[in-house]
Coordinates of C-alpha atoms in Angstrom, one line a residue:
Chain A
X1 CA -22.7 -339.0 13.7
X2 CA -26.3 -337.5 15.5
X3 CA -29.0 -337.9 14.3
X4 CA -31.0 -334.7 13.1
X5 CA -33.9 -333.8 15.2
X6 CA -37.4 -333.4 13.7
X7 CA -37.5 -329.5 13.4
X8 CA -40.6 -327.9 16.2
X9 CA -43.3 -325.5 14.5
X10 CA -43.6 -322.2 14.6
X11 CA -46.7 -321.1 15.6
X12 CA -47.6 -316.9 15.6
X13 CA -49.5 -316.3 19.8
X14 CA -50.1 -312.7 17.9
X15 CA -47.1 -310.1 17.7
X16 CA -45.1 -310.8 20.1
X17 CA -45.1 -314.5 21.2
X18 CA -44.1 -317.7 19.7
X19 CA -45.4 -320.7 20.2
X20 CA -42.6 -323.5 20.0
X21 CA -44.4 -326.5 19.4
X22 CA -42.4 -330.1 19.7
X23 CA -45.7 -332.4 20.1
X24 CA -50.0 -332.2 21.1
X25 CA -50.4 -334.6 23.3
X26 CA -48.2 -335.3 26.3
X27 CA -45.1 -336.8 25.7
X28 CA -41.6 -336.8 28.0
X29 CA -39.7 -336.5 24.1
X30 CA -41.5 -333.2 24.1
X31 CA -41.6 -331.6 27.1
X32 CA -37.8 -332.9 27.7
X33 CA -37.2 -330.9 24.2
X34 CA -39.0 -327.8 25.6
X35 CA -36.8 -327.7 28.4
X36 CA -34.0 -328.4 26.9
X37 CA -34.7 -325.0 24.4
X38 CA -35.6 -323.3 27.8
X39 CA -31.8 -324.0 29.2
X40 CA -30.1 -323.2 26.5
X41 CA -32.0 -319.9 25.8
X42 CA -31.3 -319.6 29.3
X43 CA -27.8 -319.7 30.0
X44 CA -27.4 -317.8 25.5
X45 CA -30.0 -315.5 25.7
X46 CA -31.5 -314.3 21.9
X47 CA -32.1 -310.8 21.8
X48 CA -34.8 -309.8 21.7
X49 CA -37.0 -312.6 23.5
X50 CA -38.2 -311.0 26.9
X51 CA -39.4 -314.4 28.2
X52 CA -39.8 -317.8 28.6
X53 CA -42.9 -320.1 29.5
X54 CA -42.0 -323.6 29.0
X55 CA -44.9 -325.5 28.9
X56 CA -45.9 -329.8 28.2
X57 CA -45.3 -329.9 24.6
X58 CA -44.2 -326.5 23.8
X59 CA -41.9 -323.3 24.9
X60 CA -44.0 -319.8 24.8
X61 CA -41.2 -317.2 24.1
X62 CA -42.2 -313.7 24.3
X63 CA -40.5 -311.3 22.1
X64 CA -40.5 -307.5 21.6
X65 CA -40.9 -306.9 18.3
X66 CA -39.1 -303.6 17.8
X67 CA -36.0 -305.8 18.6
X68 CA -36.6 -309.0 15.7
X69 CA -39.1 -309.8 13.5
X70 CA -41.1 -313.2 13.4
X71 CA -38.7 -314.3 10.4
X72 CA -36.3 -313.8 12.3
X73 CA -36.8 -315.5 15.3
X74 CA -39.1 -318.1 13.9
X75 CA -35.5 -319.1 12.2
X76 CA -32.9 -318.4 15.0
X77 CA -35.5 -320.3 17.1
X78 CA -35.3 -324.1 15.1
X79 CA -31.7 -323.6 14.8
X80 CA -31.5 -323.5 18.1
X81 CA -33.4 -326.6 18.9
X82 CA -32.4 -328.9 16.1
X83 CA -28.9 -328.4 18.4
X84 CA -30.3 -329.0 21.7
X85 CA -31.5 -332.6 21.5
X86 CA -34.2 -334.0 25.1
X87 CA -31.6 -335.6 26.5
X88 CA -29.7 -332.5 27.4
X89 CA -32.5 -331.6 30.1
X90 CA -31.1 -333.8 33.0
X91 CA -33.2 -332.3 35.9
X92 CA -30.9 -330.8 38.5
X93 CA -32.8 -331.0 41.6
X94 CA -34.9 -333.3 43.5
X95 CA -37.6 -332.5 45.6
X96 CA -39.5 -334.7 48.4
X97 CA -42.7 -333.3 49.4
X98 CA -44.4 -334.7 52.1
X99 CA -48.0 -335.6 51.6
X100 CA -50.9 -336.3 54.1
X101 CA -53.7 -338.6 52.2
X102 CA -56.6 -339.1 52.3
X103 CA -59.7 -337.4 55.1
X104 CA -59.6 -334.3 55.2
X105 CA -56.8 -333.6 53.2
X106 CA -57.6 -336.1 50.6
X107 CA -61.5 -336.6 49.9
X108 CA -61.6 -338.4 46.9
X109 CA -58.7 -340.8 47.6
X110 CA -61.5 -343.7 48.7
X111 CA -63.4 -342.8 46.1
X112 CA -60.2 -342.9 43.1
X113 CA -59.2 -346.5 44.9
X114 CA -63.4 -347.8 44.4
X115 CA -63.3 -346.8 40.8
X116 CA -59.6 -348.2 40.4
X117 CA -60.4 -351.9 42.0
X118 CA -57.4 -351.3 44.3
X119 CA -57.3 -350.9 48.4
X120 CA -56.7 -346.4 48.8
X121 CA -53.3 -347.8 50.7
X122 CA -51.9 -348.9 47.7
X123 CA -52.8 -346.3 45.6
X124 CA -50.8 -344.1 48.2
X125 CA -48.5 -347.4 47.7
X126 CA -48.1 -346.1 43.7
X127 CA -48.7 -342.7 44.3
X128 CA -45.5 -342.4 46.4
X129 CA -43.5 -344.9 44.8
X130 CA -43.2 -343.1 41.0
X131 CA -40.9 -340.4 40.0
X132 CA -42.0 -336.8 38.7
X133 CA -40.8 -334.4 36.6
X134 CA -42.0 -330.8 36.8
X135 CA -43.4 -330.4 33.3
X136 CA -45.2 -327.1 33.5
X137 CA -46.4 -324.5 35.9
X138 CA -49.1 -322.9 35.1
X139 CA -52.8 -321.5 35.1
X140 CA -52.4 -320.1 38.9
X141 CA -48.8 -319.1 41.1
X142 CA -47.4 -322.5 41.9
X143 CA -49.6 -325.6 40.0
X144 CA -47.2 -327.7 38.9
X145 CA -47.9 -330.3 37.3
X146 CA -46.2 -333.0 37.5
X147 CA -45.4 -335.9 34.2
X148 CA -45.0 -339.5 35.8
X149 CA -47.9 -340.7 37.0
X150 CA -48.3 -344.5 37.0
X151 CA -50.6 -345.5 34.1
X152 CA -52.2 -347.2 36.2
X153 CA -53.8 -344.2 38.3
X154 CA -54.3 -342.7 36.1
X155 CA -58.2 -341.4 35.9
X156 CA -60.5 -339.6 33.5
X157 CA -61.2 -335.7 35.2
X158 CA -64.5 -335.8 37.4
X159 CA -67.3 -334.3 35.0
X160 CA -68.4 -331.2 37.7
X161 CA -64.8 -329.6 38.6
X162 CA -65.4 -328.2 42.8
X163 CA -65.5 -324.3 42.6
X164 CA -62.8 -324.8 45.5
X165 CA -60.3 -326.5 46.5
X166 CA -57.7 -326.0 49.4
X167 CA -54.2 -324.8 48.7
X168 CA -51.3 -327.3 49.0
X169 CA -53.8 -330.1 47.4
X170 CA -52.1 -333.5 45.5
X171 CA -54.5 -334.1 43.0
X172 CA -54.7 -336.5 39.9
X173 CA -56.6 -335.5 37.1
X174 CA -55.9 -338.3 33.2
X175 CA -52.1 -338.9 32.9
X176 CA -51.0 -335.8 35.1
X177 CA -50.8 -335.2 38.9
X178 CA -50.0 -332.0 40.6
X179 CA -49.5 -329.3 43.1
X180 CA -51.9 -326.9 43.3
X181 CA -50.9 -324.1 45.4
X182 CA -53.3 -322.1 46.4
X183 CA -56.9 -322.3 46.5
X184 CA -59.3 -322.3 43.8
X185 CA -61.1 -324.4 41.7
X186 CA -60.3 -327.8 40.7
X187 CA -61.6 -331.3 38.1
X188 CA -58.9 -333.0 39.0
X189 CA -59.5 -336.5 42.2
X190 CA -57.8 -334.6 45.0
X191 CA -55.6 -338.0 47.3
X192 CA -54.1 -335.0 50.0
X193 CA -52.3 -332.1 50.7
X194 CA -49.3 -331.3 51.2
X195 CA -48.3 -328.1 53.5
X196 CA -45.0 -326.6 51.1
X197 CA -46.3 -324.0 49.4
X198 CA -44.5 -324.1 46.1
X199 CA -45.5 -320.2 46.3
X200 CA -44.8 -318.1 48.8
X201 CA -43.8 -314.4 49.1
X202 CA -41.6 -312.7 51.8
X203 CA -39.8 -315.8 51.0
X204 CA -36.4 -316.8 49.3
X205 CA -37.6 -317.9 46.9
X206 CA -41.1 -317.1 45.9
X207 CA -40.9 -319.9 44.1
X208 CA -39.7 -323.3 45.2
X209 CA -39.9 -325.6 42.1
X210 CA -38.6 -325.1 38.2
X211 CA -40.0 -326.4 35.3
X212 CA -37.9 -330.1 35.0
X213 CA -37.0 -330.4 38.3
X214 CA -37.3 -334.3 39.2
X215 CA -39.9 -334.4 42.4
X216 CA -41.2 -337.3 44.7
X217 CA -43.4 -337.7 47.4
X218 CA -42.8 -339.5 51.1
X219 CA -47.0 -339.9 53.2
X220 CA -46.8 -338.2 56.2
X221 CA -49.9 -338.5 59.2
X222 CA -52.1 -335.2 59.6
X223 CA -50.3 -335.1 63.1
X224 CA -47.1 -334.2 61.2
X225 CA -49.4 -331.8 58.4
X226 CA -50.1 -329.8 61.5
X227 CA -47.1 -329.6 62.5
X228 CA -45.0 -328.7 59.3
X229 CA -48.0 -326.3 57.8
X230 CA -47.2 -324.2 61.1
X231 CA -43.1 -324.2 59.5
X232 CA -44.4 -323.4 56.4
X233 CA -46.3 -320.4 57.4
X234 CA -43.8 -319.0 58.7
X235 CA -41.6 -319.4 55.4
X236 CA -39.9 -322.3 56.5
X237 CA -39.5 -324.7 53.1
X238 CA -40.6 -327.6 54.9
X239 CA -40.1 -329.7 51.5
X240 CA -36.3 -331.1 50.9
X241 CA -34.3 -330.6 48.6
X242 CA -32.1 -334.6 47.6
X243 CA -29.0 -333.6 45.3
X244 CA -28.4 -329.9 43.8
Chain B
X1 CA -46.7 -286.0 53.4
X2 CA -49.8 -285.5 50.9
X3 CA -52.3 -288.3 49.9
X4 CA -55.2 -289.2 48.2
X5 CA -58.5 -290.2 49.9
X6 CA -60.4 -293.4 48.8
X7 CA -64.1 -292.4 49.2
X8 CA -65.6 -293.8 47.2
X9 CA -64.4 -297.3 44.6
X10 CA -66.4 -298.8 42.3
X11 CA -65.8 -303.2 42.2
X12 CA -63.2 -303.1 39.9
X13 CA -60.7 -300.0 40.8
X14 CA -57.5 -301.3 41.3
X15 CA -53.9 -299.1 40.9
X16 CA -52.2 -301.2 37.6
X17 CA -49.0 -300.1 35.7
X18 CA -47.0 -301.9 33.1
X19 CA -47.8 -305.5 34.7
X20 CA -44.9 -307.6 36.0
X21 CA -43.8 -309.8 33.6
X22 CA -40.4 -313.0 33.3
X23 CA -42.1 -314.7 35.9
X24 CA -45.1 -316.1 34.0
X25 CA -43.3 -319.6 33.9
X26 CA -43.9 -319.6 37.5
X27 CA -47.9 -318.9 36.7
X28 CA -47.5 -315.8 37.8
X29 CA -49.7 -313.4 35.1
X30 CA -48.8 -310.7 34.0
X31 CA -51.5 -308.1 35.1
X32 CA -51.0 -304.4 34.4
X33 CA -53.2 -301.8 32.7
X34 CA -56.6 -303.4 30.2
X35 CA -55.5 -299.5 27.6
X36 CA -51.8 -299.4 28.4
X37 CA -51.6 -296.0 26.0
X38 CA -55.0 -294.4 28.0
X39 CA -52.6 -295.3 31.3
X40 CA -49.6 -292.9 29.0
X41 CA -51.6 -290.7 28.1
X42 CA -51.8 -290.1 31.7
X43 CA -49.2 -290.2 32.6
X44 CA -47.6 -287.5 30.2
X45 CA -49.7 -284.5 31.4
X46 CA -47.9 -284.8 35.2
X47 CA -44.1 -285.8 33.5
X48 CA -44.6 -289.0 34.7
X49 CA -42.5 -292.7 33.2
X50 CA -45.2 -293.4 30.7
X51 CA -46.3 -297.2 32.4
X52 CA -45.9 -295.1 36.3
X53 CA -48.2 -297.0 38.2
X54 CA -52.1 -295.4 38.7
X55 CA -55.7 -296.0 39.4
X56 CA -57.9 -297.3 37.2
X57 CA -61.5 -297.6 37.2
X58 CA -64.0 -300.2 35.6
X59 CA -67.0 -299.4 34.3
X60 CA -68.3 -297.9 37.8
X61 CA -67.6 -294.7 39.6
X62 CA -65.3 -293.5 42.8
X63 CA -64.3 -291.2 44.7
X64 CA -61.2 -289.1 46.3
X65 CA -60.1 -286.9 48.5
X66 CA -57.1 -284.9 48.7
X67 CA -55.2 -284.4 52.4
X68 CA -52.3 -283.4 53.5
X69 CA -51.8 -281.2 50.2
X70 CA -52.9 -280.5 46.9
X71 CA -52.1 -283.1 44.2
X72 CA -51.7 -283.3 41.0
X73 CA -53.9 -285.1 39.0
X74 CA -55.2 -286.8 35.2
X75 CA -57.6 -288.5 34.2
X76 CA -57.5 -290.3 30.6
X77 CA -59.3 -293.4 28.6
X78 CA -63.1 -294.0 28.8
X79 CA -65.6 -291.2 28.9
X80 CA -67.0 -290.4 32.6
X81 CA -68.3 -287.6 33.9
X82 CA -65.3 -286.2 35.8
X83 CA -65.9 -283.0 39.2
X84 CA -64.1 -281.6 41.5
X85 CA -66.1 -280.5 43.9
X86 CA -68.7 -280.1 41.7
X87 CA -67.3 -278.4 39.2
X88 CA -66.8 -280.8 35.9
X89 CA -63.7 -281.4 34.9
X90 CA -62.1 -282.0 31.4
X91 CA -61.2 -285.8 30.6
X92 CA -57.4 -285.6 29.3
X93 CA -56.2 -282.5 31.2
X94 CA -53.7 -281.8 34.8
X95 CA -55.4 -280.8 37.2
X96 CA -54.6 -280.2 40.9
X97 CA -57.6 -280.7 43.8
X98 CA -56.0 -278.7 47.1
X99 CA -56.1 -280.0 50.9
X100 CA -59.4 -281.4 51.5
X101 CA -61.4 -281.3 47.3
X102 CA -63.2 -283.9 46.3
X103 CA -62.9 -285.6 43.3
X104 CA -66.0 -287.2 41.9
X105 CA -65.9 -290.0 39.1
X106 CA -69.4 -291.4 37.1
X107 CA -69.7 -294.3 35.9
X108 CA -68.4 -295.0 32.3
X109 CA -70.2 -293.7 28.8
X110 CA -67.7 -293.8 26.1
X111 CA -65.4 -297.1 26.5
X112 CA -64.9 -298.7 29.9
X113 CA -61.5 -298.6 32.1
X114 CA -60.1 -294.8 33.0
X115 CA -57.1 -294.1 34.1
X116 CA -55.8 -291.4 37.2
X117 CA -52.5 -290.8 37.5
X118 CA -50.8 -288.5 40.4
X119 CA -48.5 -286.8 39.9
X120 CA -44.7 -288.1 40.8
X121 CA -46.8 -291.8 40.4
X122 CA -48.0 -293.8 44.2
X123 CA -45.9 -295.2 46.5
X124 CA -45.4 -298.7 47.2
X125 CA -44.1 -301.7 47.4
X126 CA -42.3 -303.5 43.9
X127 CA -42.9 -306.8 43.2
X128 CA -40.7 -308.2 39.8
X129 CA -41.1 -304.9 39.5
X130 CA -44.9 -303.9 39.3
X131 CA -47.3 -302.6 41.9
X132 CA -50.8 -304.3 39.4
X133 CA -53.2 -305.6 42.0
X134 CA -53.4 -309.4 41.4
X135 CA -55.7 -310.4 44.0
X136 CA -54.9 -313.8 43.9
X137 CA -51.2 -313.9 43.7
X138 CA -51.6 -311.6 46.7
X139 CA -49.6 -308.7 45.1
X140 CA -50.0 -305.7 44.3
X141 CA -49.2 -302.5 46.8
X142 CA -49.5 -300.5 48.9
X143 CA -52.9 -302.7 48.0
X144 CA -52.6 -306.5 47.6
X145 CA -56.9 -306.3 46.7
X146 CA -59.1 -303.4 44.4
X147 CA -59.3 -300.2 46.1
X148 CA -61.6 -300.3 48.8
X149 CA -63.4 -296.6 51.2
X150 CA -60.7 -295.6 53.3
X151 CA -58.3 -296.5 51.5
X152 CA -55.2 -294.1 51.8
X153 CA -53.0 -293.5 48.6
X154 CA -49.4 -292.1 49.6
X155 CA -48.2 -289.3 46.5
X156 CA -46.3 -286.3 46.3
X157 CA -47.1 -283.2 46.8
X158 CA -48.0 -281.4 43.3
X159 CA -45.5 -279.8 42.0
X160 CA -47.5 -276.4 40.8
X161 CA -46.5 -276.9 37.8
X162 CA -49.3 -275.1 35.2
X163 CA -51.8 -277.1 34.2
X164 CA -51.7 -278.9 30.3
X165 CA -53.8 -280.7 27.7
X166 CA -52.8 -284.2 25.7
X167 CA -54.4 -284.3 23.1
X168 CA -55.4 -288.0 20.9
X169 CA -56.1 -289.6 18.1
X170 CA -60.1 -289.6 17.6
X171 CA -61.0 -293.3 18.2
X172 CA -62.1 -295.1 15.4
X173 CA -64.8 -297.9 14.8
X174 CA -62.2 -299.9 12.7
X175 CA -63.0 -303.8 13.6
X176 CA -60.3 -305.4 15.6
X177 CA -57.4 -306.8 14.3
X178 CA -57.0 -310.3 14.6
X179 CA -53.1 -312.5 14.0
X180 CA -54.6 -316.2 13.5
X181 CA -52.8 -319.1 15.1
X182 CA -51.8 -320.5 17.4
X183 CA -54.1 -323.1 16.6
X184 CA -56.3 -321.9 13.9
X185 CA -55.7 -325.5 12.5
X186 CA -58.2 -327.1 15.1
X187 CA -60.8 -325.2 12.9
X188 CA -61.9 -326.4 9.4
X189 CA -62.3 -323.2 6.9
X190 CA -65.6 -322.0 7.4
X191 CA -65.7 -322.5 11.4
X192 CA -62.1 -319.9 11.3
X193 CA -64.0 -317.4 8.2
X194 CA -67.7 -317.9 10.8
X195 CA -65.4 -316.0 13.0
X196 CA -63.9 -313.5 10.7
X197 CA -67.6 -312.3 9.6
X198 CA -69.6 -312.7 12.1
X199 CA -70.8 -309.8 14.4
X200 CA -69.1 -309.8 18.2
X201 CA -70.5 -309.2 21.0
X202 CA -68.7 -308.9 24.4
X203 CA -71.0 -310.1 27.8
X204 CA -71.7 -308.3 30.8
X205 CA -69.5 -311.3 32.3
X206 CA -66.4 -309.9 30.9
X207 CA -63.8 -309.2 33.7
X208 CA -59.7 -308.1 33.6
X209 CA -59.2 -311.9 33.1
X210 CA -61.6 -312.7 29.7
X211 CA -63.8 -310.8 27.8
X212 CA -66.1 -313.6 26.9
X213 CA -67.8 -312.9 23.4
X214 CA -70.9 -313.9 22.4
X215 CA -72.3 -314.7 18.7
X216 CA -72.4 -317.9 16.6
X217 CA -71.1 -321.3 18.1
X218 CA -67.7 -321.9 16.8
X219 CA -67.1 -325.2 16.1
X220 CA -64.4 -327.1 16.5
X221 CA -62.6 -330.1 14.7
X222 CA -61.3 -332.1 16.6
X223 CA -63.1 -331.4 20.0
X224 CA -63.0 -328.4 22.5
X225 CA -60.3 -330.1 24.5
X226 CA -56.1 -329.8 24.2
X227 CA -52.8 -330.2 25.4
X228 CA -52.6 -326.7 28.2
X229 CA -50.4 -324.7 26.8
X230 CA -49.1 -320.6 27.5
X231 CA -51.3 -317.7 26.5
X232 CA -50.8 -313.9 26.2
X233 CA -52.9 -311.3 26.1
X234 CA -55.5 -311.4 23.2
X235 CA -55.8 -315.0 22.8
X236 CA -58.7 -315.6 21.4
X237 CA -60.3 -319.8 23.0
X238 CA -62.8 -321.1 21.9
X239 CA -64.0 -324.0 24.8
X240 CA -66.7 -326.0 24.4
X241 CA -69.8 -323.9 23.5
X242 CA -68.4 -322.3 20.7
X243 CA -68.4 -318.6 22.5
X244 CA -65.1 -316.9 22.3
X245 CA -62.6 -315.2 25.5
X246 CA -60.8 -313.0 24.9
X247 CA -57.5 -313.4 27.2
X248 CA -56.7 -310.0 29.3
X249 CA -53.5 -309.1 31.5
X250 CA -55.7 -311.2 34.3
X251 CA -56.0 -314.5 32.5
X252 CA -54.5 -317.3 33.3
X253 CA -51.4 -318.2 32.3
X254 CA -51.4 -321.8 30.2
X255 CA -54.4 -323.1 28.6
X256 CA -56.4 -325.5 27.4
X257 CA -58.7 -324.4 25.0
X258 CA -57.4 -324.6 21.7
X259 CA -56.8 -320.8 20.1
X260 CA -58.1 -319.7 16.7
X261 CA -56.5 -316.1 16.9
X262 CA -54.7 -313.8 18.6
X263 CA -55.2 -309.8 19.4
X264 CA -52.6 -307.6 18.4
X265 CA -51.7 -305.2 20.6
X266 CA -52.1 -302.3 19.0
X267 CA -55.8 -303.2 19.1
X268 CA -56.2 -304.9 22.1
X269 CA -57.0 -301.9 24.0
X270 CA -59.4 -300.9 21.5
X271 CA -61.5 -304.6 23.0
X272 CA -60.6 -304.2 26.3
X273 CA -62.7 -299.9 26.1
X274 CA -65.6 -301.8 23.7
X275 CA -68.7 -301.6 25.8
X276 CA -70.8 -304.8 26.8
X277 CA -73.5 -305.5 24.6
X278 CA -71.6 -303.4 21.4
X279 CA -72.0 -304.9 18.4
X280 CA -67.6 -305.8 17.0
X281 CA -66.3 -307.6 14.2
X282 CA -62.8 -308.9 13.9
X283 CA -60.0 -309.3 10.3
X284 CA -57.5 -310.8 10.3
X285 CA -53.8 -309.1 9.4
X286 CA -50.6 -310.5 7.9
X287 CA -47.8 -310.8 10.5
X288 CA -46.1 -308.1 8.7
X289 CA -49.2 -305.9 9.4
X290 CA -49.4 -306.7 13.2
X291 CA -45.5 -305.7 13.5
X292 CA -45.7 -302.4 11.8
X293 CA -48.8 -301.7 14.0
X294 CA -47.1 -302.5 17.3
X295 CA -43.6 -300.9 16.1
X296 CA -46.2 -297.7 15.5
X297 CA -48.6 -298.3 18.9
X298 CA -45.2 -298.4 20.6
X299 CA -44.0 -294.7 17.8
X300 CA -46.9 -293.3 19.4
X301 CA -46.3 -294.1 23.1
X302 CA -43.2 -292.5 23.7
X303 CA -44.0 -289.5 21.3
X304 CA -46.7 -288.6 23.9
X305 CA -45.3 -286.2 25.8
X306 CA -44.7 -283.9 22.5
X307 CA -48.6 -283.6 22.1
X308 CA -49.0 -281.8 26.0
X309 CA -49.8 -278.2 25.8
X310 CA -50.9 -275.5 27.9
X311 CA -53.9 -275.9 28.8
X312 CA -55.3 -272.9 27.8
X313 CA -53.5 -273.0 24.6
X314 CA -56.4 -272.7 22.0
X315 CA -57.5 -275.3 19.8
X316 CA -56.1 -273.3 16.7
X317 CA -53.3 -273.5 18.6
X318 CA -53.7 -277.7 18.6
X319 CA -54.3 -277.3 15.1
X320 CA -51.3 -275.9 13.5
X321 CA -49.2 -278.4 15.6
X322 CA -51.0 -280.6 14.0
X323 CA -50.4 -279.3 10.9
X324 CA -46.4 -279.4 12.0
X325 CA -46.9 -283.2 12.2
X326 CA -45.5 -282.8 15.9
X327 CA -45.6 -286.6 16.6
X328 CA -44.7 -286.8 13.9
X329 CA -45.4 -290.9 11.7
X330 CA -46.6 -292.2 15.1
X331 CA -49.9 -289.4 14.5
X332 CA -51.7 -291.8 12.5
X333 CA -51.3 -294.5 14.2
X334 CA -54.6 -295.5 15.5
X335 CA -56.9 -293.1 12.5
X336 CA -56.1 -295.8 9.9

């Protein structure tokens, strides 16, 4: 007997998109259901759907109202979501991402350690030990939000967000950790930098990570960072793909 | 090779088309024209595809010179002074610049964005199917940034076709229509009502990422942070200060503020063309109505070539065309 999955909420995002909401809080279960529905729709195209955007707790489905109306699409998506359980969202790929922690690459590492009452090395050890999943990519190109942060590393975001943080920043904020690809504003705590470009034009692939990919971090030193950063600038991926 | 040389450029002058779609799941925003109807109208005058790339001008002016041969162009969208070598030219008409002639476009007087389309379109390298500028992502062609003086845009030589005029529906001051949601349940009923009943003004700090509105603060039921989810063009976020932000084509692909409502597709161009400081209101409509307006807009855009007439044709001819209702049901899509 198969358990009947609770139906997601079908929320209108204007006249050409539906937010398929599986939960309101960050939860691994809701995110896996998002990814399971996203994969199901990638396998079997739904007529009229133009683009899907997975996020932590919902799948944004863009569609063409000249091809399908809201009610008909909502009914189809409800049925699809209920027939694809979270367990289908198994990671197909596992990336190992090098990170240079602390110093000029992670200017908040010492403050984070102090705030948590542990050593900087221990912060790094716990950040490297966890297994992460790409819960969503959003805001700016390649900004990858990861679930799976060690709960002992959870900290509120900074009171004053920084207007500019470097490309490749690895940071923590609340229950999340993330890989920021382009330089930009951030209110998170900066632990380190990766030479890996999750978004790079004129490289194949342009976008390295997919929502649902498994990710782990490996610590490198500043010298290795400089070397790999040069290689990455010339289009090398420098992240290690463990399974495919 | 004919080219259009940029001799002066306002800060928001950039190449735009229908935008790039399909990579929002990687955080890549669509970009694209703020007023797709005006873009399509300018292109219709030149026999281009409706959303062929054109030069989008923001509130300030720009100037261009034709080099290497004649260049046929058309201007649509916001009202602004426009002249070729000092001779005034009309909006919604094609004109051919001969070698060396200078086109000057002034500050927008009615509306915000204008489209300078070029016969044959703009030559460039498509990325994700688009030439549209997204400076943050390093995308856009021929230049991955807004235009600057000295830039040269390679174009097709003018065909020598007779000049044309397009007759568009009259603009309306009707309220900007919205669909409530996706997070209208993050607000009390009276807060939603206040949002719908109030007069709003667009702040001068608005840009292609978002239009910031000024009016009475809209209070949240459970605070202003939600778990980030996906955004669309027209999403109306309410941040902590209660002042709405309407997300535009250069928006972030996800956002963590509750979205009280979404501007309907057919009206987003009207909001985009509303000048800072000018008052307007929102009006909630049903999904059926919003999607009917979406389809009417799409039909109107497809029917634009049938609204093009010889530039020398008299107003009488255009009136006759209208009474014959050549453009069919689409004629009234915006008049309502």
